[in-house]
Amino acid sequence: LDYYSESKAAFRPGVRGHYGPNPWPHQLPELRPAVLDYVHHMTKLGETLMRLIAIGLELPPNYFEKYYDDPYWGIRAIHYPPIQQHRPPSSASSASASTSASESSSVALGVGEHTDYGCLTMLLDNGVPDVLQVRDARGEWVAVYPAPGAIMCNIGDMMARWTNGIFRSTPHRVLRPEVDRIAVPFFFEVRGFTHN
């Protein structure tokens, strides 16, 4: 299930891509207001994070605002079916919480190694343990253990490029869970035609 910003730019002649009205299912009339309410709150969080990033870069807090006055966003609901075989759980110890990149072929993946291409990706923790891993500077996979109800934030390639590598997009992957899991990442992007 994917939904994208119904940006004002959607109605410009000749514009192509993920623009225009979303096809909301008639069978679930409560879906649209629920998604749009979630989008509203996540967009506000994205705007706050952009102000904090500006402060971290020793820029005025509103430095990036002109780039997200009509932010482009995407939201995706992804189902991860449970793994059929037993996978030993990770622990907080470095010996079992990380694996080297060469060991990754023996792990059952839900999504393989990647970096997000955009600005910020935010994901509400859904309480399913031992599924999200990031690759650290040594090339080892490290399990992520968010606090219950936490929202995890990932820096995307665009933000890494925009900050000249000060903020880096971290390679990450998703392991197959022991139980059914639905993840709903929110992709906060700047407006569709941003350039300096």
PDB file of N, CA and C in Angstrom, residues 1-40:
ATOM      1  N   LEU A   1       0.853  -1.166   0.000  1.00  0.00           N
ATOM      2  CA  LEU A   1       0.000   0.000   0.000  1.00  0.00           C
ATOM      3  C   LEU A   1       0.896   1.225   0.000  1.00  0.00           C
ATOM      4  N   ASP A   2       0.813   2.028  -1.010  1.00  0.00           N
ATOM      5  CA  ASP A   2       1.629   3.240  -1.133  1.00  0.00           C
ATOM      6  C   ASP A   2       0.729   4.445  -1.346  1.00  0.00           C
ATOM      7  N   TYR A   3       1.012   5.528  -0.631  1.00  0.00           N
ATOM      8  CA  TYR A   3       0.338   6.800  -0.865  1.00  0.00           C
ATOM      9  C   TYR A   3       1.392   7.885  -0.921  1.00  0.00           C
ATOM     10  N   TYR A   4       1.126   8.895  -1.756  1.00  0.00           N
ATOM     11  CA  TYR A   4       2.080   9.978  -1.957  1.00  0.00           C
ATOM     12  C   TYR A   4       1.389  11.318  -1.809  1.00  0.00           C
ATOM     13  N   SER A   5       2.185  12.336  -1.596  1.00  0.00           N
ATOM     14  CA  SER A   5       1.690  13.691  -1.454  1.00  0.00           C
ATOM     15  C   SER A   5       0.840  14.084  -2.654  1.00  0.00           C
ATOM     16  N   GLU A   6      -0.313  14.652  -2.375  1.00  0.00           N
ATOM     17  CA  GLU A   6      -1.137  15.220  -3.447  1.00  0.00           C
ATOM     18  C   GLU A   6      -0.732  16.688  -3.568  1.00  0.00           C
ATOM     19  N   SER A   7       0.504  16.868  -3.983  1.00  0.00           N
ATOM     20  CA  SER A   7       1.143  18.171  -4.033  1.00  0.00           C
ATOM     21  C   SER A   7       0.413  19.129  -4.962  1.00  0.00           C
ATOM     22  N   LYS A   8       0.540  20.412  -4.644  1.00  0.00           N
ATOM     23  CA  LYS A   8       0.005  21.438  -5.547  1.00  0.00           C
ATOM     24  C   LYS A   8       0.637  21.304  -6.929  1.00  0.00           C
ATOM     25  N   ALA A   9       1.854  20.810  -6.969  1.00  0.00           N
ATOM     26  CA  ALA A   9       2.543  20.629  -8.248  1.00  0.00           C
ATOM     27  C   ALA A   9       1.882  19.552  -9.098  1.00  0.00           C
ATOM     28  N   ALA A  10       1.011  18.751  -8.489  1.00  0.00           N
ATOM     29  CA  ALA A  10       0.342  17.672  -9.223  1.00  0.00           C
ATOM     30  C   ALA A  10      -0.487  18.198 -10.369  1.00  0.00           C
ATOM     31  N   PHE A  11      -0.926  19.401 -10.259  1.00  0.00           N
ATOM     32  CA  PHE A  11      -1.857  19.925 -11.253  1.00  0.00           C
ATOM     33  C   PHE A  11      -1.174  20.831 -12.267  1.00  0.00           C
ATOM     34  N   ARG A  12       0.155  20.813 -12.288  1.00  0.00           N
ATOM     35  CA  ARG A  12       0.879  21.564 -13.313  1.00  0.00           C
ATOM     36  C   ARG A  12       0.899  20.765 -14.593  1.00  0.00           C
ATOM     37  N   PRO A  13       0.590  21.367 -15.722  1.00  0.00           N
ATOM     38  CA  PRO A  13       0.609  20.626 -16.990  1.00  0.00           C
ATOM     39  C   PRO A  13       1.980  20.034 -17.280  1.00  0.00           C
ATOM     40  N   GLY A  14       1.997  18.808 -17.734  1.00  0.00           N
ATOM     41  CA  GLY A  14       3.226  18.151 -18.146  1.00  0.00           C
ATOM     42  C   GLY A  14       4.033  17.525 -17.029  1.00  0.00           C
ATOM     43  N   VAL A  15       3.580  17.622 -15.787  1.00  0.00           N
ATOM     44  CA  VAL A  15       4.316  17.043 -14.670  1.00  0.00           C
ATOM     45  C   VAL A  15       4.063  15.547 -14.627  1.00  0.00           C
ATOM     46  N   ARG A  16       5.126  14.767 -14.494  1.00  0.00           N
ATOM     47  CA  ARG A  16       5.007  13.314 -14.414  1.00  0.00           C
ATOM     48  C   ARG A  16       5.585  12.830 -13.102  1.00  0.00           C
ATOM     49  N   GLY A  17       5.276  11.615 -12.740  1.00  0.00           N
ATOM     50  CA  GLY A  17       5.822  11.034 -11.516  1.00  0.00           C
ATOM     51  C   GLY A  17       4.715  10.702 -10.541  1.00  0.00           C
ATOM     52  N   HIS A  18       5.036  10.722  -9.246  1.00  0.00           N
ATOM     53  CA  HIS A  18       4.074  10.377  -8.191  1.00  0.00           C
ATOM     54  C   HIS A  18       3.263  11.607  -7.812  1.00  0.00           C
ATOM     55  N   TYR A  19       2.504  12.123  -8.742  1.00  0.00           N
ATOM     56  CA  TYR A  19       1.696  13.304  -8.490  1.00  0.00           C
ATOM     57  C   TYR A  19       0.259  13.024  -8.873  1.00  0.00           C
ATOM     58  N   GLY A  20      -0.650  13.753  -8.236  1.00  0.00           N
ATOM     59  CA  GLY A  20      -2.057  13.590  -8.532  1.00  0.00           C
ATOM     60  C   GLY A  20      -2.774  12.947  -7.377  1.00  0.00           C
ATOM     61  N   PRO A  21      -4.073  12.780  -7.508  1.00  0.00           N
ATOM     62  CA  PRO A  21      -4.848  12.228  -6.397  1.00  0.00           C
ATOM     63  C   PRO A  21      -4.562  10.749  -6.160  1.00  0.00           C
ATOM     64  N   ASN A  22      -4.563  10.367  -4.889  1.00  0.00           N
ATOM     65  CA  ASN A  22      -4.389   8.963  -4.510  1.00  0.00           C
ATOM     66  C   ASN A  22      -5.695   8.205  -4.699  1.00  0.00           C
ATOM     67  N   PRO A  23      -5.624   6.943  -5.092  1.00  0.00           N
ATOM     68  CA  PRO A  23      -6.842   6.121  -5.208  1.00  0.00           C
ATOM     69  C   PRO A  23      -7.215   5.501  -3.857  1.00  0.00           C
ATOM     70  N   TRP A  24      -8.088   6.156  -3.115  1.00  0.00           N
ATOM     71  CA  TRP A  24      -8.499   5.667  -1.805  1.00  0.00           C
ATOM     72  C   TRP A  24      -9.576   4.602  -1.979  1.00  0.00           C
ATOM     73  N   PRO A  25      -9.478   3.480  -1.262  1.00  0.00           N
ATOM     74  CA  PRO A  25     -10.476   2.415  -1.435  1.00  0.00           C
ATOM     75  C   PRO A  25     -11.829   2.800  -0.836  1.00  0.00           C
ATOM     76  N   HIS A  26     -12.885   2.581  -1.598  1.00  0.00           N
ATOM     77  CA  HIS A  26     -14.242   2.893  -1.135  1.00  0.00           C
ATOM     78  C   HIS A  26     -14.675   1.959  -0.010  1.00  0.00           C
ATOM     79  N   GLN A  27     -14.085   0.758   0.028  1.00  0.00           N
ATOM     80  CA  GLN A  27     -14.468  -0.229   1.042  1.00  0.00           C
ATOM     81  C   GLN A  27     -13.978   0.144   2.449  1.00  0.00           C
ATOM     82  N   LEU A  28     -12.996   1.032   2.531  1.00  0.00           N
ATOM     83  CA  LEU A  28     -12.434   1.449   3.827  1.00  0.00           C
ATOM     84  C   LEU A  28     -12.483   2.980   3.945  1.00  0.00           C
ATOM     85  N   PRO A  29     -13.652   3.554   4.134  1.00  0.00           N
ATOM     86  CA  PRO A  29     -13.729   5.016   4.168  1.00  0.00           C
ATOM     87  C   PRO A  29     -12.937   5.650   5.308  1.00  0.00           C
ATOM     88  N   GLU A  30     -12.657   4.865   6.372  1.00  0.00           N
ATOM     89  CA  GLU A  30     -11.904   5.408   7.504  1.00  0.00           C
ATOM     90  C   GLU A  30     -10.399   5.466   7.231  1.00  0.00           C
ATOM     91  N   LEU A  31      -9.933   4.833   6.144  1.00  0.00           N
ATOM     92  CA  LEU A  31      -8.497   4.803   5.862  1.00  0.00           C
ATOM     93  C   LEU A  31      -7.959   6.186   5.534  1.00  0.00           C
ATOM     94  N   ARG A  32      -8.628   6.902   4.655  1.00  0.00           N
ATOM     95  CA  ARG A  32      -8.116   8.206   4.213  1.00  0.00           C
ATOM     96  C   ARG A  32      -7.922   9.175   5.378  1.00  0.00           C
ATOM     97  N   PRO A  33      -8.937   9.422   6.244  1.00  0.00           N
ATOM     98  CA  PRO A  33      -8.686  10.354   7.340  1.00  0.00           C
ATOM     99  C   PRO A  33      -7.605   9.873   8.312  1.00  0.00           C
ATOM    100  N   ALA A  34      -7.512   8.565   8.522  1.00  0.00           N
ATOM    101  CA  ALA A  34      -6.475   8.040   9.423  1.00  0.00           C
ATOM    102  C   ALA A  34      -5.086   8.275   8.841  1.00  0.00           C
ATOM    103  N   VAL A  35      -4.910   7.982   7.546  1.00  0.00           N
ATOM    104  CA  VAL A  35      -3.609   8.181   6.892  1.00  0.00           C
ATOM    105  C   VAL A  35      -3.259   9.659   6.868  1.00  0.00           C
ATOM    106  N   LEU A  36      -4.209  10.515   6.504  1.00  0.00           N
ATOM    107  CA  LEU A  36      -3.908  11.946   6.412  1.00  0.00           C
ATOM    108  C   LEU A  36      -3.605  12.558   7.778  1.00  0.00           C
ATOM    109  N   ASP A  37      -4.228  12.061   8.840  1.00  0.00           N
ATOM    110  CA  ASP A  37      -3.900  12.531  10.181  1.00  0.00           C
ATOM    111  C   ASP A  37      -2.473  12.119  10.548  1.00  0.00           C
ATOM    112  N   TYR A  38      -2.114  10.886  10.252  1.00  0.00           N
ATOM    113  CA  TYR A  38      -0.753  10.404  10.511  1.00  0.00           C
ATOM    114  C   TYR A  38       0.254  11.213   9.698  1.00  0.00           C
ATOM    115  N   VAL A  39      -0.064  11.459   8.428  1.00  0.00           N
ATOM    116  CA  VAL A  39       0.813  12.252   7.557  1.00  0.00           C
ATOM    117  C   VAL A  39       1.008  13.657   8.136  1.00  0.00           C
ATOM    118  N   HIS A  40      -0.067  14.254   8.623  1.00  0.00           N
ATOM    119  CA  HIS A  40       0.029  15.597   9.209  1.00  0.00           C
ATOM    120  C   HIS A  40       1.040  15.611  10.359  1.00  0.00           C
TER     121      HIS A  40
END
